[in-house]
Backbone as a chain_set.jsonl record, in Angstrom:
{"seq": "SENITSYSQSETYWFKGYGDQKTHAWIYKPNYTKTNKPPLIVKAHSGPTSSFNGSFNLEVQYWTSRGWLVAEVNYGGSSGLGRQYRERLNKMWGIVDSADCIALAQALNEEKLIDPSRIIISGNSAGGFTALTALYKTDIFKAAICKYPVIDLNDMRLNTHRFERNYLNTLIGDFDSNKRKYFERSPKDNINKIKKPILLFHGE", "coords": {"N": [[25.961, -0.161, 20.816], [26.877, 0.445, 18.755], [24.688, -1.06, 16.94], [22.815, 0.497, 17.57], [23.251, 2.893, 15.957], [23.093, 2.263, 13.663], [20.219, 1.747, 12.773], [18.309, 2.374, 10.083], [16.458, 5.859, 9.202], [13.236, 7.414, 9.265], [12.253, 8.871, 6.659], [10.581, 12.423, 6.071], [8.696, 12.324, 3.126], [7.006, 14.11, 0.285], [5.522, 13.385, -2.591], [3.816, 13.762, -5.832], [0.672, 12.483, -6.412], [-2.01, 9.991, -6.853], [-4.41, 11.964, -9.147], [-2.571, 13.651, -9.111], [-2.393, 15.166, -6.476], [-0.653, 16.203, -3.207], [0.611, 14.528, -1.614], [1.501, 11.645, 1.658], [4.276, 9.78, 1.762], [6.654, 7.235, 4.082], [10.1, 7.586, 4.616], [12.647, 4.612, 4.079], [15.926, 4.376, 3.969], [18.776, 2.389, 3.016], [21.387, 0.399, 5.175], [22.986, -0.057, 4.054], [24.277, -0.477, 0.618], [24.806, -2.717, -1.772], [24.373, -2.011, -4.73], [24.874, 1.239, -6.231], [22.139, 1.797, -6.705], [19.348, 0.456, -4.626], [17.047, -1.974, -4.316], [13.912, -1.608, -3.966], [10.645, -1.166, -1.561], [7.981, -0.87, -1.478], [5.437, -0.149, 1.359], [2.314, -0.423, 1.559], [-0.338, 0.533, 3.833], [-2.864, -0.96, 6.607], [-6.391, -1.076, 7.396], [-8.399, 0.551, 5.992], [-7.999, 2.867, 6.047], [-6.34, 3.944, 8.204], [-3.035, 5.178, 8.857], [0.573, 4.967, 8.693], [2.767, 6.323, 11.417], [6.085, 7.062, 10.23], [7.727, 5.964, 12.853], [9.918, 3.634, 14.436], [10.404, -0.162, 13.314], [10.768, -3.367, 13.384], [10.17, -4.496, 11.21], [10.283, -3.126, 8.767], [13.024, -2.441, 9.582], [14.815, -4.791, 9.163], [14.298, -5.071, 6.5], [16.427, -2.736, 5.504], [18.17, -3.071, 6.356], [18.87, -5.043, 5.255], [19.553, -4.042, 2.465], [17.805, -3.445, 1.213], [15.277, -0.385, 0.15], [12.852, 1.483, 1.525], [9.267, 2.735, 1.42], [6.968, 3.016, 3.301], [3.053, 4.103, 2.336], [1.242, 7.067, 3.0], [-1.503, 7.271, 1.366], [-3.614, 8.287, -0.001], [-6.887, 8.636, 1.554], [-5.542, 8.548, 4.219], [-5.801, 8.744, 7.667], [-4.811, 12.02, 9.722], [-3.644, 13.39, 8.242], [-5.123, 15.598, 8.202], [-9.194, 16.621, 7.287], [-8.695, 17.137, 4.477], [-7.994, 15.57, 2.914], [-8.195, 12.418, 4.037], [-10.764, 12.388, 2.735], [-10.329, 12.303, 0.27], [-10.529, 9.519, -0.263], [-13.374, 8.316, 0.116], [-15.576, 6.728, -1.629], [-13.828, 5.413, -3.744], [-11.967, 3.961, -3.285], [-10.037, 1.191, -4.433], [-8.681, 2.754, -5.677], [-8.066, 5.715, -5.369], [-5.624, 5.07, -3.794], [-3.897, 2.36, -4.609], [-3.19, 4.379, -6.769], [-2.212, 5.925, -5.728], [-0.045, 4.249, -4.24], [1.414, 3.683, -6.817], [2.646, 6.011, -8.094], [3.841, 6.865, -6.163], [6.634, 4.525, -6.61], [7.308, 5.137, -9.069], [8.238, 7.825, -8.472], [10.264, 7.984, -6.725], [11.901, 6.267, -8.81], [12.164, 8.039, -11.189], [14.029, 10.134, -9.438], [16.096, 8.615, -9.273], [16.545, 6.88, -7.168], [16.255, 4.668, -6.93], [16.667, 0.55, -7.812], [15.129, 1.089, -10.581], [13.933, -2.067, -11.719], [13.499, -3.46, -9.629], [11.887, -3.347, -8.074], [9.127, -4.134, -5.634], [5.629, -4.276, -4.094], [4.343, -4.543, -0.503], [1.717, -5.784, 1.354], [-0.843, -5.577, 4.042], [-4.078, -7.382, 4.687], [-6.007, -4.789, 4.602], [-4.44, -3.403, 2.809], [-3.162, -5.624, 2.123], [-5.257, -6.108, -0.032], [-4.821, -3.461, -2.0], [-2.702, -3.147, -2.277], [-2.429, -5.812, -4.328], [-4.27, -4.892, -5.665], [-3.184, -2.909, -7.472], [-0.425, -4.003, -8.008], [-1.759, -5.033, -11.129], [-2.253, -3.637, -12.224], [-0.661, -2.348, -12.751], [3.45, -2.244, -14.546], [5.644, -1.98, -12.844], [6.166, -3.226, -10.623], [7.807, -5.805, -10.216], [6.863, -7.97, -7.999], [4.431, -8.847, -5.287], [4.339, -8.962, -1.806], [1.618, -11.059, 0.037], [-0.505, -10.262, 3.488], [-3.262, -11.671, 4.513], [-4.808, -11.252, 2.078], [-7.139, -8.694, 1.459], [-9.381, -9.169, -0.334], [-11.752, -9.759, -2.371], [-14.042, -7.845, -2.498], [-17.081, -8.21, -1.86], [-17.703, -10.596, 0.167], [-16.713, -9.74, 2.427], [-18.521, -7.572, 3.15], [-20.294, -8.881, 3.521], [-19.717, -9.942, 6.158], [-17.814, -9.087, 7.09], [-17.078, -7.453, 10.033], [-19.181, -5.571, 13.451], [-18.219, -3.338, 13.793], [-17.724, -2.8, 11.469], [-19.561, -2.898, 9.772], [-20.908, -1.346, 7.991], [-18.875, 0.253, 6.421], [-17.362, -0.164, 4.151], [-19.745, 1.706, 2.811], [-19.279, 4.131, 2.791], [-16.143, 3.879, 1.664], [-16.804, 2.538, -1.007], [-19.223, 2.774, -2.207], [-22.821, 2.885, -0.854], [-23.996, -0.943, -1.915], [-26.153, -1.619, -3.367], [-26.858, 0.464, -4.961], [-24.833, 0.802, -6.193], [-23.35, -2.463, -7.571], [-21.755, -3.05, -8.98], [-19.622, -2.031, -8.993], [-17.939, -3.256, -6.078], [-17.587, -6.056, -7.266], [-16.014, -5.428, -9.732], [-13.11, -3.927, -8.484], [-13.368, -5.843, -7.128], [-9.988, -8.137, -6.034], [-9.975, -11.267, -6.362], [-11.988, -11.109, -9.124], [-10.009, -9.183, -10.564], [-8.433, -11.577, -10.575], [-6.929, -12.494, -13.728], [-5.361, -11.138, -14.625], [-3.516, -10.978, -13.282], [-0.282, -11.285, -13.828], [2.286, -11.867, -11.914], [4.716, -12.752, -9.89], [3.044, -13.241, -6.117], [3.466, -13.114, -3.268], [1.603, -14.787, -0.542], [0.277, -14.753, 2.117], [-1.493, -16.452, 5.142], [-3.52, -16.933, 7.729], [-3.114, -19.424, 10.775]], "CA": [[25.976, 1.117, 20.809], [27.068, -0.065, 17.016], [23.834, -1.9, 16.103], [21.428, 1.545, 17.538], [23.306, 3.972, 15.161], [23.361, 1.15, 12.456], [18.915, 1.896, 11.965], [17.256, 3.437, 9.708], [15.757, 6.409, 10.478], [12.573, 7.433, 8.778], [12.354, 11.189, 6.519], [8.798, 12.552, 5.091], [9.151, 12.433, 1.363], [6.36, 14.389, -0.697], [4.808, 13.389, -4.236], [2.716, 13.884, -6.691], [-0.319, 11.249, -6.261], [-4.052, 10.852, -7.684], [-4.764, 13.571, -9.468], [-1.261, 15.416, -8.606], [-2.248, 15.544, -5.333], [0.377, 16.397, -2.983], [0.617, 12.768, -0.477], [3.003, 11.513, 1.673], [4.753, 8.951, 2.89], [7.972, 8.256, 5.513], [11.322, 6.707, 3.524], [14.172, 4.61, 4.82], [16.369, 4.655, 3.386], [19.206, 1.022, 3.769], [22.342, 0.686, 5.794], [23.857, -0.765, 2.971], [23.923, -0.591, -0.728], [26.415, -3.715, -2.902], [24.66, -1.414, -6.172], [24.024, 2.07, -5.647], [20.64, 2.046, -6.576], [18.581, -0.391, -3.829], [15.738, -2.296, -4.777], [12.409, -0.791, -2.863], [9.59, -1.931, -1.623], [6.263, -0.054, -0.766], [4.242, -1.168, 1.756], [0.426, 0.22, 1.894], [-1.299, 0.001, 5.433], [-4.067, -1.479, 6.396], [-7.094, 0.199, 7.848], [-7.684, 2.0, 4.682], [-8.026, 5.15, 6.914], [-5.371, 4.197, 9.44], [-2.084, 5.625, 8.884], [2.003, 5.307, 9.064], [3.675, 7.419, 11.304], [7.835, 6.84, 10.666], [7.055, 5.014, 14.57], [10.997, 2.604, 14.292], [9.753, -0.9, 12.846], [12.105, -3.521, 13.657], [10.198, -5.173, 9.903], [10.86, -2.241, 8.496], [14.422, -2.565, 10.051], [15.082, -5.801, 8.789], [14.57, -4.574, 4.794], [17.121, -1.853, 5.07], [19.785, -4.158, 7.467], [19.156, -5.978, 3.801], [20.056, -2.789, 1.561], [16.353, -2.688, 0.842], [15.461, 0.521, 0.674], [11.877, 0.93, 2.192], [8.484, 3.398, 1.841], [5.642, 2.97, 3.764], [2.922, 5.644, 2.092], [-0.165, 7.979, 3.739], [-2.455, 7.113, 0.233], [-5.366, 9.429, 0.315], [-7.424, 8.985, 2.551], [-5.007, 8.275, 5.685], [-5.291, 9.992, 8.766], [-3.629, 12.045, 10.593], [-2.788, 14.627, 7.678], [-6.098, 16.719, 7.1], [-10.068, 15.803, 7.103], [-9.787, 17.165, 2.638], [-6.962, 13.813, 2.626], [-8.166, 11.785, 4.718], [-11.954, 11.713, 2.369], [-9.952, 11.656, -0.789], [-10.686, 7.703, -0.872], [-14.25, 8.292, -0.201], [-16.065, 6.045, -2.321], [-12.867, 5.519, -3.959], [-10.651, 2.968, -2.129], [-9.317, 0.602, -4.962], [-8.73, 3.285, -7.245], [-7.424, 6.269, -5.038], [-4.66, 4.024, -3.343], [-3.283, 1.974, -6.466], [-2.377, 4.95, -8.117], [-0.361, 6.878, -4.983], [1.299, 3.584, -4.622], [2.693, 3.541, -8.179], [2.742, 7.188, -8.351], [5.433, 6.6, -5.401], [7.549, 4.343, -7.107], [7.575, 6.233, -9.934], [8.63, 9.086, -7.79], [11.35, 7.106, -6.28], [12.522, 5.92, -9.771], [12.935, 9.108, -11.427], [15.147, 10.471, -8.874], [17.098, 7.533, -9.372], [16.954, 6.294, -6.066], [16.151, 2.917, -6.986], [16.447, 0.148, -8.851], [13.294, -0.309, -11.151], [14.359, -3.715, -12.03], [13.676, -4.918, -8.546], [10.611, -2.657, -6.388], [8.003, -5.161, -4.89], [5.051, -3.725, -3.372], [3.414, -5.28, 0.006], [0.137, -4.629, 2.368], [-1.753, -6.533, 5.635], [-5.768, -6.642, 5.659], [-7.033, -3.607, 3.391], [-2.609, -2.977, 2.644], [-3.297, -6.547, 1.018], [-6.055, -5.504, -1.154], [-3.932, -2.089, -2.388], [-1.146, -3.991, -2.775], [-3.302, -7.035, -5.385], [-4.749, -4.074, -6.922], [-1.673, -2.29, -8.191], [0.109, -4.925, -8.763], [-1.616, -5.521, -11.718], [-2.578, -2.108, -12.667], [1.161, -1.531, -13.828], [4.312, -2.886, -14.176], [5.634, -1.027, -12.575], [6.351, -3.916, -9.13], [7.594, -7.44, -9.695], [5.57, -9.424, -7.163], [3.427, -8.627, -3.948], [3.927, -9.575, -0.249], [0.523, -10.307, 0.837], [-0.949, -10.602, 4.808], [-4.59, -12.488, 5.558], [-5.624, -9.564, 2.122], [-8.924, -8.835, 1.229], [-9.7, -9.452, -2.045], [-13.464, -10.481, -2.516], [-15.603, -6.68, -1.593], [-19.138, -8.587, -1.52], [-16.912, -10.393, 1.041], [-16.057, -8.682, 3.245], [-18.95, -6.265, 2.909], [-21.994, -10.183, 4.426], [-19.042, -11.12, 6.899], [-17.356, -8.263, 7.766], [-17.012, -6.827, 11.737], [-20.056, -5.677, 13.079], [-18.638, -2.258, 13.93], [-16.848, -2.259, 9.727], [-21.136, -2.963, 8.871], [-21.475, 0.118, 6.936], [-17.776, 1.354, 6.327], [-17.626, -0.216, 2.323], [-20.623, 3.065, 1.392], [-17.814, 4.877, 2.592], [-15.69, 3.415, 0.843], [-17.027, 2.086, -2.242], [-20.157, 3.267, -2.195], [-23.538, 1.653, -1.118], [-24.564, -2.401, -2.828], [-26.971, -1.361, -4.118], [-26.474, 1.316, -6.251], [-22.454, 0.834, -7.032], [-22.756, -3.46, -7.028], [-20.556, -3.145, -9.934], [-18.073, -1.292, -8.344], [-17.736, -4.519, -5.269], [-16.451, -6.669, -8.509], [-14.58, -4.854, -10.534], [-12.536, -3.338, -7.454], [-12.413, -6.8, -6.86], [-8.004, -8.71, -7.157], [-10.673, -11.933, -6.701], [-12.432, -10.979, -9.941], [-9.419, -10.015, -12.047], [-6.546, -12.566, -11.228], [-6.68, -13.276, -14.243], [-4.261, -9.764, -15.385], [-1.784, -10.182, -12.174], [0.651, -11.691, -14.39], [4.115, -11.95, -11.484], [4.505, -13.451, -9.043], [2.481, -13.922, -5.158], [3.653, -14.342, -1.394], [0.32, -14.774, 0.115], [0.165, -15.556, 4.156], [-3.26, -16.431, 5.435], [-4.196, -18.54, 8.982], [-1.943, -18.468, 11.322]], "C": [[26.377, 1.549, 18.519], [25.807, -0.046, 16.606], [22.964, -0.519, 16.873], [22.219, 2.86, 16.751], [23.395, 3.049, 13.28], [21.451, 1.559, 11.981], [19.089, 2.177, 11.121], [16.746, 4.501, 9.72], [14.196, 6.911, 9.58], [13.102, 9.198, 8.353], [11.277, 11.093, 5.684], [9.324, 12.331, 3.677], [7.566, 12.536, 0.466], [5.987, 14.052, -2.211], [3.671, 13.497, -5.021], [1.371, 12.071, -6.54], [-1.293, 11.486, -6.867], [-4.295, 11.42, -8.317], [-4.077, 14.526, -9.003], [-0.748, 15.678, -7.289], [-1.162, 15.415, -4.31], [0.305, 15.265, -1.701], [2.312, 11.857, -0.889], [3.73, 10.596, 2.19], [6.399, 9.397, 3.802], [8.999, 7.111, 3.941], [12.42, 5.723, 4.201], [15.11, 3.582, 3.389], [17.973, 3.352, 4.021], [20.819, 1.903, 4.343], [23.344, 0.967, 5.191], [23.777, -0.985, 1.766], [25.029, -1.247, -1.059], [25.64, -2.396, -4.999], [24.75, 0.528, -5.407], [22.509, 2.83, -5.828], [19.794, 1.157, -5.708], [17.625, -0.771, -4.138], [14.964, -1.471, -3.503], [11.154, -1.833, -3.206], [8.676, -1.08, -0.431], [5.705, -0.366, -0.002], [2.707, 0.211, 2.316], [0.266, -0.736, 3.066], [-2.836, 0.364, 5.364], [-4.375, -0.742, 7.076], [-8.522, -0.031, 7.654], [-7.111, 3.161, 5.207], [-7.066, 5.233, 7.232], [-4.359, 5.047, 8.943], [-0.478, 4.497, 8.983], [2.201, 6.369, 10.046], [5.447, 8.159, 11.656], [7.794, 6.383, 12.345], [9.173, 3.974, 13.523], [9.653, 1.149, 14.448], [10.713, -2.3, 12.866], [10.943, -4.63, 12.296], [10.547, -4.576, 9.053], [12.815, -2.413, 7.814], [15.687, -4.06, 9.406], [14.766, -5.738, 7.0], [16.196, -3.807, 4.428], [18.261, -1.893, 5.541], [20.132, -5.379, 5.898], [20.03, -4.86, 2.481], [19.377, -2.556, 0.565], [16.239, -1.082, 1.286], [13.727, 1.03, 0.679], [11.071, 2.28, 2.259], [7.444, 3.146, 1.773], [3.972, 4.497, 3.752], [0.733, 6.105, 3.038], [-0.421, 7.838, 1.975], [-3.131, 7.86, 1.081], [-6.149, 8.377, 1.178], [-7.196, 8.361, 4.064], [-5.355, 9.192, 6.551], [-4.831, 10.362, 9.283], [-2.885, 13.599, 9.33], [-4.136, 15.687, 7.328], [-7.558, 16.48, 7.148], [-9.842, 16.215, 4.923], [-8.736, 16.261, 2.578], [-7.03, 13.01, 3.0], [-10.039, 11.073, 3.833], [-11.622, 11.46, 0.383], [-9.805, 10.066, -0.588], [-12.114, 8.012, -0.44], [-15.091, 7.889, -1.52], [-14.627, 5.535, -3.282], [-11.645, 4.528, -3.941], [-10.715, 2.009, -3.878], [-8.603, 1.58, -6.447], [-7.162, 4.514, -6.336], [-5.18, 5.662, -4.749], [-3.548, 3.35, -3.638], [-2.6, 2.932, -6.568], [-1.438, 5.303, -7.403], [0.333, 5.763, -4.688], [1.776, 4.037, -5.968], [3.21, 4.244, -8.394], [4.14, 7.255, -7.244], [6.678, 5.715, -5.422], [8.256, 5.134, -8.566], [8.627, 7.701, -9.768], [9.644, 9.001, -7.754], [12.237, 7.42, -7.872], [13.205, 7.432, -10.722], [13.421, 10.073, -10.846], [15.94, 10.474, -8.806], [17.606, 7.304, -8.01], [17.071, 5.377, -6.116], [16.251, 2.391, -8.356], [15.072, -0.17, -9.544], [13.151, -1.191, -11.028], [13.629, -4.623, -10.513], [12.876, -4.278, -7.302], [9.184, -3.999, -6.728], [7.354, -3.964, -3.467], [4.1, -4.999, -1.915], [2.446, -4.583, 0.759], [-0.471, -6.078, 3.314], [-2.662, -6.521, 5.82], [-5.528, -6.233, 4.129], [-5.773, -3.605, 2.63], [-2.318, -4.342, 1.6], [-3.407, -6.496, 0.047], [-5.61, -4.151, -1.487], [-3.482, -2.695, -3.214], [-1.241, -5.037, -4.461], [-3.316, -5.866, -6.131], [-3.722, -2.979, -7.674], [-0.844, -2.941, -8.501], [-0.348, -5.034, -10.063], [-2.591, -4.213, -12.637], [-1.423, -1.484, -13.483], [2.12, -2.299, -13.673], [5.095, -2.642, -13.832], [7.062, -2.401, -10.978], [6.536, -5.28, -9.958], [7.345, -7.926, -9.093], [5.229, -8.095, -5.551], [4.083, -9.479, -3.002], [2.607, -9.34, 0.52], [0.107, -10.68, 2.313], [-2.306, -11.301, 5.138], [-5.189, -11.101, 4.427], [-7.096, -9.74, 1.954], [-9.327, -8.515, -0.128], [-10.635, -10.246, -2.883], [-14.281, -8.886, -1.523], [-16.497, -7.124, -1.355], [-18.892, -9.404, -0.078], [-17.083, -10.389, 2.122], [-17.215, -7.595, 4.025], [-20.856, -7.746, 4.159], [-20.838, -10.429, 5.463], [-18.328, -9.969, 7.172], [-17.794, -8.162, 9.341], [-18.619, -6.058, 11.794], [-19.876, -4.217, 13.1], [-17.917, -2.234, 13.317], [-18.18, -2.726, 8.912], [-20.614, -2.572, 7.52], [-19.706, 1.124, 6.357], [-17.47, 0.967, 4.769], [-19.026, 0.588, 1.728], [-19.758, 3.354, 1.684], [-17.126, 4.918, 1.475], [-15.684, 2.924, -0.711], [-18.397, 2.85, -3.239], [-21.816, 1.836, -1.226], [-23.98, 0.199, -2.162], [-25.211, -1.87, -3.589], [-27.019, -1.098, -5.306], [-25.461, 1.466, -6.226], [-22.114, -0.212, -7.217], [-22.007, -3.905, -7.754], [-19.589, -3.462, -9.456], [-17.547, -2.54, -7.498], [-17.051, -5.364, -6.083], [-15.408, -6.824, -9.099], [-13.634, -4.494, -10.063], [-11.73, -5.437, -7.241], [-10.727, -8.013, -6.755], [-8.945, -10.211, -7.183], [-10.876, -12.203, -7.991], [-11.429, -10.23, -11.213], [-7.903, -9.93, -12.043], [-6.309, -13.401, -12.029], [-5.454, -12.255, -15.074], [-3.713, -9.598, -14.545], [-0.719, -11.856, -13.123], [2.721, -12.816, -13.757], [3.348, -12.672, -10.145], [3.744, -12.887, -6.641], [3.059, -14.402, -3.752], [2.579, -14.254, -0.739], [0.778, -15.358, 2.15], [-1.589, -15.472, 4.461], [-3.236, -17.835, 7.105], [-2.13, -17.989, 10.523], [0.207, -19.128, 11.897]], "O": [[26.191, 2.385, 17.634], [25.518, 0.902, 15.875], [21.847, -0.751, 16.409], [21.697, 3.947, 17.001], [23.717, 3.418, 12.151], [21.305, 1.672, 10.764], [20.284, 2.41, 10.941], [16.09, 4.393, 10.756], [14.364, 6.06, 8.706], [13.707, 10.113, 8.913], [10.972, 10.212, 4.879], [10.517, 12.185, 3.409], [6.984, 11.537, 0.044], [6.438, 14.889, -2.993], [2.554, 13.231, -4.577], [1.625, 10.87, -6.624], [-1.659, 12.551, -7.364], [-5.156, 11.88, -7.567], [-4.382, 15.655, -8.619], [0.338, 16.079, -6.871], [-0.561, 14.353, -4.472], [-0.345, 15.686, -0.744], [2.582, 10.782, -0.352], [3.799, 10.693, 3.415], [7.008, 10.429, 4.086], [8.717, 6.411, 2.968], [13.139, 6.32, 5.002], [14.974, 2.728, 2.512], [18.267, 3.367, 5.217], [21.267, 3.04, 4.193], [24.27, 1.75, 5.401], [23.023, -1.94, 1.58], [26.14, -0.766, -0.837], [26.304, -2.18, -6.013], [24.673, 0.805, -4.21], [21.985, 3.847, -5.375], [18.956, 0.92, -6.578], [16.873, 0.169, -4.392], [15.387, -0.935, -2.479], [10.785, -2.614, -4.084], [8.7, -0.825, 0.773], [5.001, -1.276, -0.441], [2.454, 1.157, 3.062], [0.497, -1.923, 3.295], [-3.592, 1.136, 4.775], [-3.663, 0.133, 7.57], [-9.427, -0.457, 8.371], [-6.233, 3.99, 4.968], [-6.427, 6.24, 6.928], [-4.93, 5.995, 8.402], [-0.587, 3.325, 9.344], [1.829, 7.472, 9.647], [5.92, 8.971, 12.451], [8.026, 7.482, 12.85], [9.377, 3.851, 12.315], [8.616, 1.129, 15.112], [11.645, -2.126, 12.081], [11.019, -5.809, 12.641], [11.24, -5.195, 8.246], [13.455, -2.466, 6.764], [16.913, -4.132, 9.319], [15.226, -6.693, 6.373], [16.94, -4.109, 3.495], [19.202, -1.123, 5.35], [21.07, -6.123, 5.612], [21.012, -5.173, 1.808], [19.636, -1.957, -0.479], [16.771, -0.554, 2.262], [13.269, 0.899, -0.456], [11.626, 3.165, 2.91], [6.785, 2.996, 0.744], [3.78, 5.393, 4.573], [-0.321, 5.558, 3.363], [0.474, 8.303, 1.268], [-3.227, 8.035, 2.296], [-5.711, 7.234, 1.302], [-8.028, 7.895, 4.843], [-5.252, 10.391, 6.29], [-4.019, 9.626, 9.844], [-2.01, 14.435, 9.555], [-4.141, 16.436, 6.352], [-7.406, 15.286, 6.889], [-10.625, 15.708, 4.12], [-8.585, 16.302, 1.357], [-6.12, 12.241, 2.691], [-10.522, 9.96, 4.046], [-12.265, 10.827, -0.455], [-8.72, 9.555, -0.868], [-12.323, 7.829, -1.64], [-15.244, 8.731, -2.405], [-15.219, 4.469, -3.451], [-10.604, 4.528, -4.598], [-11.701, 2.362, -4.525], [-8.237, 1.286, -7.585], [-5.945, 4.388, -6.473], [-4.099, 5.859, -5.305], [-2.437, 3.559, -3.152], [-1.381, 2.766, -6.511], [-0.247, 5.261, -7.711], [1.542, 5.968, -4.79], [2.661, 4.892, -5.991], [4.31, 4.018, -8.897], [5.255, 7.655, -7.579], [7.611, 5.877, -4.635], [9.391, 5.515, -8.853], [9.375, 8.315, -10.528], [10.343, 9.685, -8.503], [12.96, 8.388, -8.107], [14.39, 7.741, -10.85], [13.408, 11.115, -11.5], [16.747, 11.355, -8.51], [18.78, 7.462, -7.675], [17.954, 4.84, -5.447], [16.116, 2.935, -9.451], [14.25, -1.066, -9.354], [12.271, -1.567, -10.254], [13.361, -5.813, -10.352], [13.02, -4.479, -6.096], [8.627, -4.461, -7.723], [7.877, -3.307, -2.567], [3.436, -5.986, -2.23], [2.263, -3.372, 0.884], [-0.411, -7.283, 3.074], [-3.0, -5.925, 6.843], [-5.152, -6.787, 3.095], [-6.041, -3.877, 1.46], [-1.577, -4.312, 0.617], [-2.571, -6.645, -0.844], [-6.481, -3.438, -0.988], [-3.657, -2.847, -4.423], [-0.442, -5.006, -5.396], [-2.572, -5.7, -7.097], [-4.132, -2.343, -8.645], [-0.251, -2.53, -9.498], [0.67, -5.2, -10.736], [-3.432, -4.26, -13.536], [-1.282, -0.629, -14.358], [2.012, -3.146, -12.787], [5.959, -3.111, -14.573], [8.246, -2.284, -10.664], [5.526, -5.855, -10.361], [7.563, -9.069, -9.495], [5.686, -7.032, -5.129], [4.385, -10.633, -3.307], [2.271, -8.383, 1.218], [0.508, -11.836, 2.458], [-2.391, -11.515, 6.347], [-5.769, -10.136, 4.923], [-7.902, -10.628, 2.232], [-9.505, -7.437, -0.694], [-10.418, -11.079, -3.763], [-14.817, -8.849, -0.415], [-17.106, -6.541, -0.457], [-19.638, -9.102, 0.854], [-17.731, -11.234, 2.74], [-17.011, -6.976, 5.07], [-21.785, -7.514, 4.932], [-21.026, -11.595, 5.809], [-18.32, -10.187, 8.383], [-18.776, -8.765, 9.772], [-19.28, -5.88, 10.771], [-20.8, -3.529, 12.666], [-16.909, -1.737, 13.819], [-18.123, -2.935, 7.7], [-20.157, -3.11, 6.511], [-19.58, 2.306, 6.039], [-17.316, 1.966, 4.068], [-19.462, 0.358, 0.599], [-18.877, 2.955, 0.922], [-17.296, 5.668, 0.514], [-14.698, 2.947, -1.447], [-18.481, 3.257, -4.397], [-21.821, 0.613, -1.087], [-24.309, 0.512, -3.306], [-24.729, -1.611, -4.692], [-27.14, -1.767, -6.332], [-25.087, 2.639, -6.242], [-20.975, -0.427, -7.632], [-21.46, -4.987, -7.543], [-18.884, -4.468, -9.368], [-16.61, -3.083, -8.083], [-15.872, -5.55, -5.781], [-14.451, -7.593, -9.171], [-12.73, -4.508, -10.898], [-10.632, -5.993, -7.22], [-10.603, -8.715, -7.759], [-8.737, -10.663, -8.309], [-10.32, -13.199, -8.454], [-11.668, -10.401, -12.409], [-6.96, -9.32, -12.546], [-5.816, -14.515, -11.854], [-4.782, -12.679, -16.014], [-3.194, -8.494, -14.378], [-0.684, -13.06, -12.867], [3.568, -13.553, -14.263], [2.238, -12.95, -9.69], [4.424, -12.006, -6.115], [3.125, -15.528, -3.258], [2.644, -13.207, -0.096], [1.41, -16.132, 2.869], [-2.496, -14.718, 4.111], [-3.016, -19.035, 7.269], [-1.186, -17.26, 10.828], [1.018, -18.297, 12.306]]}, "num_chains": 1, "name": "protein.A"}
């Protein structure tokens, strides 16, 4: 019973995201902290139009049990928060999602809930794309943890699953009319801008 009570509970958190729009996240406060201000890990979900639901997650508990504050971002484009919220990501993948992750870290820092010198971002697949993009757009994140991230949008367009073949038409725009965006927004084509450590996981 002692272990059950020590779990970190999800708390809903609203902040001003891209374009000052009301944006949602789940935050999990650490079970203990050696200082008043814990380090922060911002998590970007995959999908990229899925969402976090605040349910129990052992990976989150791993971090909170070691003194970290964890924030799961339902960036603009996430499902489950209404149609207009979901449509924020249309043609804007790589812009709205990364901006919302940055805005959340800034909001938590302004409230003095975290140590601004120890903020990292993580994501898997599409979330890895968001994490890497956020890493080169700001100095707020000191490192990134990415599992099998999307790093090349053109490669994704050519080699994605059959049921996702036209997914990028919604998220970026059709390739013929938006060719530049596929390269401008690919982490692979911005690698020279990344000056921070990245932990990459890929394969089995």
